[in-house]
Coordinates of C-alpha atoms and ligand atoms in Angstrom, one line a residue:
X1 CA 6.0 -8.2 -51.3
X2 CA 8.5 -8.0 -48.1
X3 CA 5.1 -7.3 -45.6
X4 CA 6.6 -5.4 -42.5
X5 CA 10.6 -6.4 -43.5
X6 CA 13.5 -4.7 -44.8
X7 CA 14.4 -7.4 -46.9
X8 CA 13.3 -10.8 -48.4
X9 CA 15.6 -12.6 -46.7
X10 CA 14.4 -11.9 -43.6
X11 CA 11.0 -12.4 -44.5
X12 CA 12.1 -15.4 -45.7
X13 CA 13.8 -16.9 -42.4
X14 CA 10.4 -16.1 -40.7
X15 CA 8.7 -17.8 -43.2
X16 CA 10.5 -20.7 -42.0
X17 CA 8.3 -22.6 -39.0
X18 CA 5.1 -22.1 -41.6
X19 CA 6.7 -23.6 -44.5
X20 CA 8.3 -26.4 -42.7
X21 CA 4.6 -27.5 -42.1
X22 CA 3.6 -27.0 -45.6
X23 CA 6.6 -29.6 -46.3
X24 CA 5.2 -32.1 -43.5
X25 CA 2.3 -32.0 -44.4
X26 CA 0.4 -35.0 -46.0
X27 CA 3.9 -36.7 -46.3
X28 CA 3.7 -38.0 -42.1
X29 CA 1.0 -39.1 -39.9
X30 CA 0.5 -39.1 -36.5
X31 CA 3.4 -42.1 -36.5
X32 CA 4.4 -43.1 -40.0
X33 CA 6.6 -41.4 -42.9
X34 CA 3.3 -41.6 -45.8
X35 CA 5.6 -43.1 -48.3
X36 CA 2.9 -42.5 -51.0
X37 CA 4.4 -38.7 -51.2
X38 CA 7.3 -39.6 -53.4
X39 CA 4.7 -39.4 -56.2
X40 CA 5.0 -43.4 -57.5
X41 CA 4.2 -46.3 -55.8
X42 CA 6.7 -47.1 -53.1
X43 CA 7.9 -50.1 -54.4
X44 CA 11.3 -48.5 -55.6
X45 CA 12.5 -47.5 -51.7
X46 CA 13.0 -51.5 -50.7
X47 CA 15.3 -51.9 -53.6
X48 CA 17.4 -49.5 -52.7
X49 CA 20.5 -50.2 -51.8
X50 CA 22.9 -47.2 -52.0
X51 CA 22.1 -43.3 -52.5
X52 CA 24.3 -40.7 -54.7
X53 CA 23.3 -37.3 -53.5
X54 CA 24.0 -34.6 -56.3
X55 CA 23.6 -30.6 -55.7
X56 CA 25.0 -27.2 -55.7
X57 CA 25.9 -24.6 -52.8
X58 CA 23.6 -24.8 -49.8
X59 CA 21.4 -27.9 -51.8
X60 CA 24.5 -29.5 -51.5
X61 CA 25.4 -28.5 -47.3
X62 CA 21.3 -30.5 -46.9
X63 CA 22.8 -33.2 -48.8
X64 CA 25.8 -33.7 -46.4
X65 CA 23.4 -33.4 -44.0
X66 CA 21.6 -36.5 -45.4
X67 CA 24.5 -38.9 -45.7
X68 CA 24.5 -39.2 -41.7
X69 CA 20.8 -39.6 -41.6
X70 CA 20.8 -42.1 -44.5
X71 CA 23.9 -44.2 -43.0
X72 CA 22.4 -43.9 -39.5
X73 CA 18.6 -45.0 -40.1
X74 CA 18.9 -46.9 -43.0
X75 CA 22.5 -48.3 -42.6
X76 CA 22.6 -47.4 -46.4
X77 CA 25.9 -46.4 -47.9
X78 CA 25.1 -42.9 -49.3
X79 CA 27.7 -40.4 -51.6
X80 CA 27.2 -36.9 -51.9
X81 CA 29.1 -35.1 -54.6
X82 CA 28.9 -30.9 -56.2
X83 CA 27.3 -31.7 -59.9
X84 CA 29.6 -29.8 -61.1
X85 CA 32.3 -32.4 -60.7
X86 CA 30.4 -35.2 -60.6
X87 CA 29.6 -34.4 -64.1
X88 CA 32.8 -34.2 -65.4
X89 CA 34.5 -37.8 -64.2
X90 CA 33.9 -41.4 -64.7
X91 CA 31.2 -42.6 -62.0
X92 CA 31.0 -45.9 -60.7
X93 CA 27.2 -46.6 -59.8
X94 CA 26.9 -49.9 -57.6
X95 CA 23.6 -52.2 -58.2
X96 CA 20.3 -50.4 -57.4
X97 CA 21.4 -47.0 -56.2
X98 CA 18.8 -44.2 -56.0
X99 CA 20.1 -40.8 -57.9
X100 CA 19.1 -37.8 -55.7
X101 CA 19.2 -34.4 -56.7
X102 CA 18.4 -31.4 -54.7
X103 CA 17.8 -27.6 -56.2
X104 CA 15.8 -24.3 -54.7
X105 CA 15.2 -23.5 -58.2
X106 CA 15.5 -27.0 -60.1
X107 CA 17.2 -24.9 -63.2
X108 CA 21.0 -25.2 -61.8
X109 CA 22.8 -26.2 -65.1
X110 CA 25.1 -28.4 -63.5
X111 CA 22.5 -30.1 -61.5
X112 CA 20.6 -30.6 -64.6
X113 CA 23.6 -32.1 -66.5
X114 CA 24.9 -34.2 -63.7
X115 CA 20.7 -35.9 -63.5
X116 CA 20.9 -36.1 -67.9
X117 CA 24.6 -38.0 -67.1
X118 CA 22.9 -40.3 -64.4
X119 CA 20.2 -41.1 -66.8
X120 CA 22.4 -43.0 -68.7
X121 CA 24.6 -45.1 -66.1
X122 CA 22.0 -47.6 -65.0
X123 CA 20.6 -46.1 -61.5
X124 CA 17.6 -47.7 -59.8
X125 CA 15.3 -44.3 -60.1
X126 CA 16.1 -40.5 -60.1
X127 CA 14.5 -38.7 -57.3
X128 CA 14.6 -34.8 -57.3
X129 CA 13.9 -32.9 -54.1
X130 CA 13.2 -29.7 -55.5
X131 CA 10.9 -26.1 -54.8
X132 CA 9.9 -25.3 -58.2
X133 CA 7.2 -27.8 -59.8
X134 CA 7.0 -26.2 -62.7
X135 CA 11.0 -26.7 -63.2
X136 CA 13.2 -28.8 -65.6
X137 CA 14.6 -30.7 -63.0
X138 CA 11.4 -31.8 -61.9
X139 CA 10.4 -32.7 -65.7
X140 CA 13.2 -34.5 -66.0
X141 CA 12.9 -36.4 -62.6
X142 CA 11.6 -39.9 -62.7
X143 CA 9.8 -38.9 -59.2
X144 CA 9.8 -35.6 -57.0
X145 CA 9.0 -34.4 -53.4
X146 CA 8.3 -31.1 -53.2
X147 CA 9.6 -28.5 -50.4
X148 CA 6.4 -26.9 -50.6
X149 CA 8.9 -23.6 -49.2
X150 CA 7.2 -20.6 -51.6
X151 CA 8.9 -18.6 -53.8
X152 CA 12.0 -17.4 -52.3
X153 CA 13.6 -14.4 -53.7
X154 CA 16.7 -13.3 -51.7
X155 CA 19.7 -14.6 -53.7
X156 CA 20.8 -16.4 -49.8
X157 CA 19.2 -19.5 -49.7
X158 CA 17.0 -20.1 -46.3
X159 CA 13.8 -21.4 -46.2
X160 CA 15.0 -23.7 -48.9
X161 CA 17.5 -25.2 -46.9
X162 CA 15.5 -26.0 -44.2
X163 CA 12.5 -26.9 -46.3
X164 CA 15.4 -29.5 -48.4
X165 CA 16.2 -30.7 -45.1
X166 CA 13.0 -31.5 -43.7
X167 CA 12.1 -33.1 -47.2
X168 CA 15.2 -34.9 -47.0
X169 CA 14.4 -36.4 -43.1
X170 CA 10.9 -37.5 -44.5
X171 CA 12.9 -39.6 -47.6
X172 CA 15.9 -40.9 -45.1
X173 CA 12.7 -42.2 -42.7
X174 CA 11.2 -43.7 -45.6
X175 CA 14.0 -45.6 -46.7
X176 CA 15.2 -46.8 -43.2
X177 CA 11.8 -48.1 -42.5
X178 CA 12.3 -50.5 -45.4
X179 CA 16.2 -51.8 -43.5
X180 CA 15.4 -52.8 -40.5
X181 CA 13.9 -49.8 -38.7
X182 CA 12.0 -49.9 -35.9
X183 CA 7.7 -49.1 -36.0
X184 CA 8.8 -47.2 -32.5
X185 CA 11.7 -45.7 -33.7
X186 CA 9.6 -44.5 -36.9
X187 CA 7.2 -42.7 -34.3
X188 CA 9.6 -41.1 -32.8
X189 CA 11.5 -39.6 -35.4
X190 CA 7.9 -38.8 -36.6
X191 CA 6.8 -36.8 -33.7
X192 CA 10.3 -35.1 -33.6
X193 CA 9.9 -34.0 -36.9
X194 CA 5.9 -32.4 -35.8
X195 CA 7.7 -30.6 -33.2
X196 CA 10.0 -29.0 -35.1
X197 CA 7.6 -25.6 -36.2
X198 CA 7.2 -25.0 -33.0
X199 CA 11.5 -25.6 -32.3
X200 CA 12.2 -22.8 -35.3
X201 CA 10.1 -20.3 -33.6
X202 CA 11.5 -20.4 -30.7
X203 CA 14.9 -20.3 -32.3
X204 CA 13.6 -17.1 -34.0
X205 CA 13.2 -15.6 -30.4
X206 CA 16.9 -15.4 -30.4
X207 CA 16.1 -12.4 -33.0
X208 CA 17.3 -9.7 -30.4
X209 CA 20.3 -11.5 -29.3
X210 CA 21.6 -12.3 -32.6
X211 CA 21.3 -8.6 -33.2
X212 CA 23.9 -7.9 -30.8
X213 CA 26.1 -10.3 -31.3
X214 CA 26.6 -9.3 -35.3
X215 CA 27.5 -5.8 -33.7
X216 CA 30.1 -7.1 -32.3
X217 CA 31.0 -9.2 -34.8
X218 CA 30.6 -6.7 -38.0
X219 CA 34.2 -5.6 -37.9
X220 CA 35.9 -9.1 -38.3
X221 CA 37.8 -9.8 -41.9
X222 CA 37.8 -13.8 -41.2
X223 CA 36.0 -16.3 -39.1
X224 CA 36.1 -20.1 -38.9
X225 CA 33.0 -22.2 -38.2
X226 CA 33.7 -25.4 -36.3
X227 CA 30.7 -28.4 -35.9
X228 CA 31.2 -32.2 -35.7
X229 CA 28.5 -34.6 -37.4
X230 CA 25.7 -33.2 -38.9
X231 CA 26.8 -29.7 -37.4
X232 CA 29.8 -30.1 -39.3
X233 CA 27.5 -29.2 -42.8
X234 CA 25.5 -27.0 -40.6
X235 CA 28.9 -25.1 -39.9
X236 CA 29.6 -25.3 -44.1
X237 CA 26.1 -23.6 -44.7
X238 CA 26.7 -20.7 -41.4
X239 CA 30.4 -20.1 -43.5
X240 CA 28.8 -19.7 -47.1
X241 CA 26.2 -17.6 -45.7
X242 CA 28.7 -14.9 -44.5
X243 CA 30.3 -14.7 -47.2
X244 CA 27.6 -14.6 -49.8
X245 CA 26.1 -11.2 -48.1
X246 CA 28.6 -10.0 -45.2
X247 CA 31.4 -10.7 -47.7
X248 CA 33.2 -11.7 -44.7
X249 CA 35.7 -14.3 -45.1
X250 CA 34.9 -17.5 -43.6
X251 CA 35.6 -20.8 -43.4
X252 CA 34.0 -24.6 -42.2
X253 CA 35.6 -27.5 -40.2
X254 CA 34.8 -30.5 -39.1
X255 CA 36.1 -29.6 -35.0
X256 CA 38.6 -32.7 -35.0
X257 CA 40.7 -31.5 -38.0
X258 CA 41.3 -28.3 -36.3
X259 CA 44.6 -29.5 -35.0
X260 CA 45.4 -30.4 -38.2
X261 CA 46.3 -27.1 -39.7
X262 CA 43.9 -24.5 -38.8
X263 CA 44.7 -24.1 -35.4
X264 CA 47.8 -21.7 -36.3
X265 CA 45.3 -19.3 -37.9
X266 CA 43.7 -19.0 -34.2
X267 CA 44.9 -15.3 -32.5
X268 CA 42.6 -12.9 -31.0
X269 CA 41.9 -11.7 -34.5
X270 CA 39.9 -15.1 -35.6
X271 CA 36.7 -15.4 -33.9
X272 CA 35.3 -19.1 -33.8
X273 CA 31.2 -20.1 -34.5
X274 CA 31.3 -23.3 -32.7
X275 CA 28.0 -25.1 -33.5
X276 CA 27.4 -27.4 -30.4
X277 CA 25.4 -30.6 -30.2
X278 CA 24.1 -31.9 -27.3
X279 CA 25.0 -35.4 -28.0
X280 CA 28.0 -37.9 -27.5
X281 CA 30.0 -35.4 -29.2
X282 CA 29.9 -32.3 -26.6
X283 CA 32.2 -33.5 -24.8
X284 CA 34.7 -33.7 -27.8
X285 CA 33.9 -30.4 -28.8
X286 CA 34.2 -28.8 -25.5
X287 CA 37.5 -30.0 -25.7
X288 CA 38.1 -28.5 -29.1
X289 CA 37.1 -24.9 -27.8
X290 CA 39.3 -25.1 -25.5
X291 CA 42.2 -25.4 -27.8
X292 CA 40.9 -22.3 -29.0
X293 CA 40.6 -20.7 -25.6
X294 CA 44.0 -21.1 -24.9
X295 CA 45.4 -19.4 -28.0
X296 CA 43.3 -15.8 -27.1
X297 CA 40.4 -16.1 -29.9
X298 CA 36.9 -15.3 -29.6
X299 CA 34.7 -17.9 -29.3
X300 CA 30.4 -17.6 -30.6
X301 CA 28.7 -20.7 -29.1
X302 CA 25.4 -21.9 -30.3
X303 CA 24.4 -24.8 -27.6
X304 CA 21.8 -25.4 -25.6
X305 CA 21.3 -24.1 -21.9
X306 CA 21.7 -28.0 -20.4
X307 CA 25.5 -28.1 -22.2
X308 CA 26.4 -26.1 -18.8
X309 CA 28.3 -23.3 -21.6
X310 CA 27.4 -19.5 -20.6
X311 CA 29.0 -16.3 -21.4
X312 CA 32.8 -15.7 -20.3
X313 CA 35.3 -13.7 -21.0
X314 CA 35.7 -14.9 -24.4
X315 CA 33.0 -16.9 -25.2
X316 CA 29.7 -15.1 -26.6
X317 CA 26.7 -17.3 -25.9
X318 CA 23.6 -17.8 -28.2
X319 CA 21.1 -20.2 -26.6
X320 CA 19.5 -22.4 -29.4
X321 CA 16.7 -24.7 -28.4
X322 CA 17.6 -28.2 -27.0
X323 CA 15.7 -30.9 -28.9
X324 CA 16.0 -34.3 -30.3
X325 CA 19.3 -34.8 -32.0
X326 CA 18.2 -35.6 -35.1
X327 CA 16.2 -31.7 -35.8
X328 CA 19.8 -30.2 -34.4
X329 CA 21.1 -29.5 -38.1
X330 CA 17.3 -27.8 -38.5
X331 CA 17.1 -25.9 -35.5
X332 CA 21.2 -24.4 -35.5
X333 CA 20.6 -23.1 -39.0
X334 CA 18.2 -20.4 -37.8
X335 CA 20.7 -18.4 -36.1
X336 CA 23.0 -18.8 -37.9
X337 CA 21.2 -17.3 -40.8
X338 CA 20.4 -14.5 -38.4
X339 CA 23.5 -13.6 -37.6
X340 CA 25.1 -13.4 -41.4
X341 CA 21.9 -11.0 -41.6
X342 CA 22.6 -8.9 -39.1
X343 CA 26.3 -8.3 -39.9
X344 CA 25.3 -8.0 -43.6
X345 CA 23.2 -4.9 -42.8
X346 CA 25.5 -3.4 -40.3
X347 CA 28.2 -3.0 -42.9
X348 CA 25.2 -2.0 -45.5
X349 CA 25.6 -4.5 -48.4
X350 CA 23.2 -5.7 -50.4
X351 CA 21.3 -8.4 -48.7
X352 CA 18.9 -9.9 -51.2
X353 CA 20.9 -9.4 -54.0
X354 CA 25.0 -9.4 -52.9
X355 CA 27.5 -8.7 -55.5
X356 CA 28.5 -10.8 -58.4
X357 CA 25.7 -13.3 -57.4
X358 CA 22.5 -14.6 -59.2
X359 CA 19.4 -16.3 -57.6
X360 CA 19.6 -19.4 -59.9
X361 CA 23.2 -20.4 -61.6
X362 CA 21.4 -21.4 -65.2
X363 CA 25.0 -21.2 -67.2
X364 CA 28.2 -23.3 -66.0
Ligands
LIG401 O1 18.7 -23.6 -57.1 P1 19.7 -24.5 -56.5 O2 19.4 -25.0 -55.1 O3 20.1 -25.6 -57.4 O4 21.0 -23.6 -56.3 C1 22.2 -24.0 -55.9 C2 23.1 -22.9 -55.5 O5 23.4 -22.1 -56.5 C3 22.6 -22.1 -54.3 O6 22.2 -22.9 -53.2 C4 23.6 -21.0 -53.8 O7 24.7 -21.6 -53.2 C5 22.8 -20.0 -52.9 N1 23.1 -18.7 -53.3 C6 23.2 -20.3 -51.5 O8 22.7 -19.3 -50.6

C-alpha cells in the first residue's frame, strides 16, 4: 500500500528516519555498540583481522562506504569487490578475514555464489548484512544483522541503503572497539548514530527545494557527480540512481581525478552534483568546483550552510544538515534520492518499476 504517495519509492525514502531506528535499535545503548546483535557470541570480532566486503549495485556503493569506516576506526585493512567478479578469479584470503556480504533481497545470484566460493577458501566467519530473514543468503550465512528496513518494493534501492549503512556503522564500531578504540570515542560515534533519525528528517525538509531543482535539471542528457571520501560512494549511489529511473546519463568521481580526464567533458552542457563534506576535505573540493566554474558548467551543491557556499550565478544550492562527519554518507543520500525522483517524474518514467530492470537480480 503507497498510503498518501504516488509511488513506493517515495514512500520509501520517508520511510527512512523510522526504519533507521528499527535498525538501531537493540544493537546500541546509551554508549556502547551491543555486540551480542550479530547473532553468535562475539568472540569472532577480536580475531578479525581483515574484512572482504562482497555485494551488488547500491549493496555494493554501502560497502565502499564501509572500507573508510573500517580502515578509520578499526585500522583494519578491508576489500570491497562486485560478486560478480569476485566470483570468477583466484582470491587471496589473508589469515582471519571476516567475509561480508551485503543484499536488500539476500537472493542476488552473484552474491550468493561469490558467499558458496568464500565458503570454501578458509575465511574466519561469513557475516551477511541483509533485509530479508527469511532469504538464502541469510541461510547460508554463518551469522546475520538484519536492516530491520521493511519490505521495499520500488525496483530503486533506498531505505535499504541507508538501513545497510547504518547496519554497517554498528559492525565497523564493533570491530574497532576490539583495535584499540576508545570507550569515549565509542560514545560518541554512539550518540551520533541516535541522532541520525532526527538528521534524515530534517534532510527530508529539503522536499520542496529538491522539487525545484529537478525542474531545472529534467532536460539534461549527462551529469557528473563529484565527492571525495565517503562522499565519493555517496556520489556513485546519486549517479546510479539517475540513471536507473531518470534514464539520465550519469556518472561518479572521486573530485581529485577530475583533472585527470573528465574535466574536458565540463561545458555549459554538463551540470556537476558536487557532494560536499564539511571536513578537512572542503577546502579541496572547493577548489575542485572551481575548476568547474571556470569552464561555464552548472554546478548542484549539497553542503551545509557553515561551508559559507550559497546560490550564484551558476551554482544551485541544496542545504543538507550539518552533523558529525561520520552520518555525512547517511544524511547526503537523502537528497540525492529526492532529486533522481523528482526528475524521474518530470520526464514521466516509470519510477518503481524503470525499464529493463528487476527488483532482485536472481539469474547472472
Ligand atoms: O538485493 P541486492 O541488494 O543484492 O541487490 C543488488 C542490486 O541488484 C541492487 O542494489 C540494484 O543495484 C538496485 N536496483 C539499485 O537501486
Amino acid at each position: 500500500d503507497k498510503g498518501e504517495f504516488r509511488h513506493y519509492m517515495m514512500k520509501e525514502i520517508y520511510e527512512q528516519p523510522k526504519v533507521i531506528s528499527a535498525c538501531l535499535e537493540g544493537r546500541i545503548s546509551e554508549s556502547k555498540v551491543l555486540t551480542g546483535c550479530f547473532g553468535a557470541d562475539s568472540a569472532f570480532l577480536k580475531e578479525i583481522e581483515n574484512v572482504h566486503i562482497v555485494a551488488c549495485g547500491t549493496s555494493y556503493h554501502a560497502g565502499l562506504v564501509a572500507k573508510y569506516w573500517i580502515e578509520d576506526l578499526a585500522g583494519l585493512p578491508c576489500s570491497v569487490e562486485v560478486a560478480s567478479e569476485y566470483r570468477y578469479r583466484k582470491v587471496a584470503v589473508p589469515k582471519k578475514t571476516l567475509f561480508l556480504t551485503l543484499s536488500q533481497s539476500g537472493e542476488t545470484a552473484d552474491t550468493l555464489a561469490a558467499l558458496r566460493m568464500a565458503k570454501e577458501l578458509g575465511y574466519l566467519t561469513t557475516l551477511a548484512i541483509c533485509n530479508v530473514p527469511s532469504s538464502t543468503l541469510v541461510r547460508e550465512s554463518a551469522l546475520t544483522l538484519l536492516t530491520n528496513a521493511g519490505p521495499e518494493i520500488g525496483v530503486a534501492s533506498t531505505k535499504a541503503f541507508t538501513t545497510q549503512l547504518t547496519a554497517l556503522l554498528i559492525t565497523s564500531v564493533a570491530i574497532a572497539v576490539e583495535n584499540g578504540l576508545s570507550a569515549e570515542k565509542e560514545k560518541e560515534l554512539v550518540q551520533a548514530m541516535r541522532s541520525l533519525p532526527a538528521y534524515v528528517n530534517s534532510a527530508l525538509e529539503q522536499d520542496a527545494h529538491i522539487k525545484k531543482v529537478a525542474d531545472r535539471f529534467a532536460n539534461k542528457n549527462n551529469a557528473l557527480f563529484l565527492g571525495r571520501g565517503t562522499m565519493y560512494p555517496i556520489a556513485l549511489e546519486g549517479s546510479l540512481k539517475l540513471k536507473e529511473i531518470s534514464y539520465i546519463h550519469a556518472e561518479a568521481y572521486p573530485a581529485g581525478e577530475l583533472k585527470h580526464g573528465p574535466l574536458a567533458l565540463v561545458d555549459e552542457d554538463m551540470p556537476i552534483i558536487a557532494l560536499v563534506p564539511h571536513n578537512d576535505m572542503l577546502d579541496k573540493l572547493k577548489s575542485n568546483l572551481q575548476e568547474v566554474a571556470a569552464r561555464g558548467g552548472e554546478l548542484y551543491v549539497f553542503a551545509d550552510k557553515d561551508t559559507d557556499l550559497h546560490n550564484e550565478e551558476n551554482i544551485i544550492f541544496t542545504e543538507v544538515p550539518k552533523v558529525d562527519s561520520i552520518l555525512e554518507p547517511i544524511v547526503h543520500t537523502i537528497p540525492l534520492q529526492l532529486l533522481s525522483y523528482y526528475v524521474a517524474v518530470v520526464k514521466g518514467t516509470d519510477v518503481d518499476q524503470p525499464r529493463n530492470l528487476a527488483k532482485s537480480v536472481t539469474v547472472e
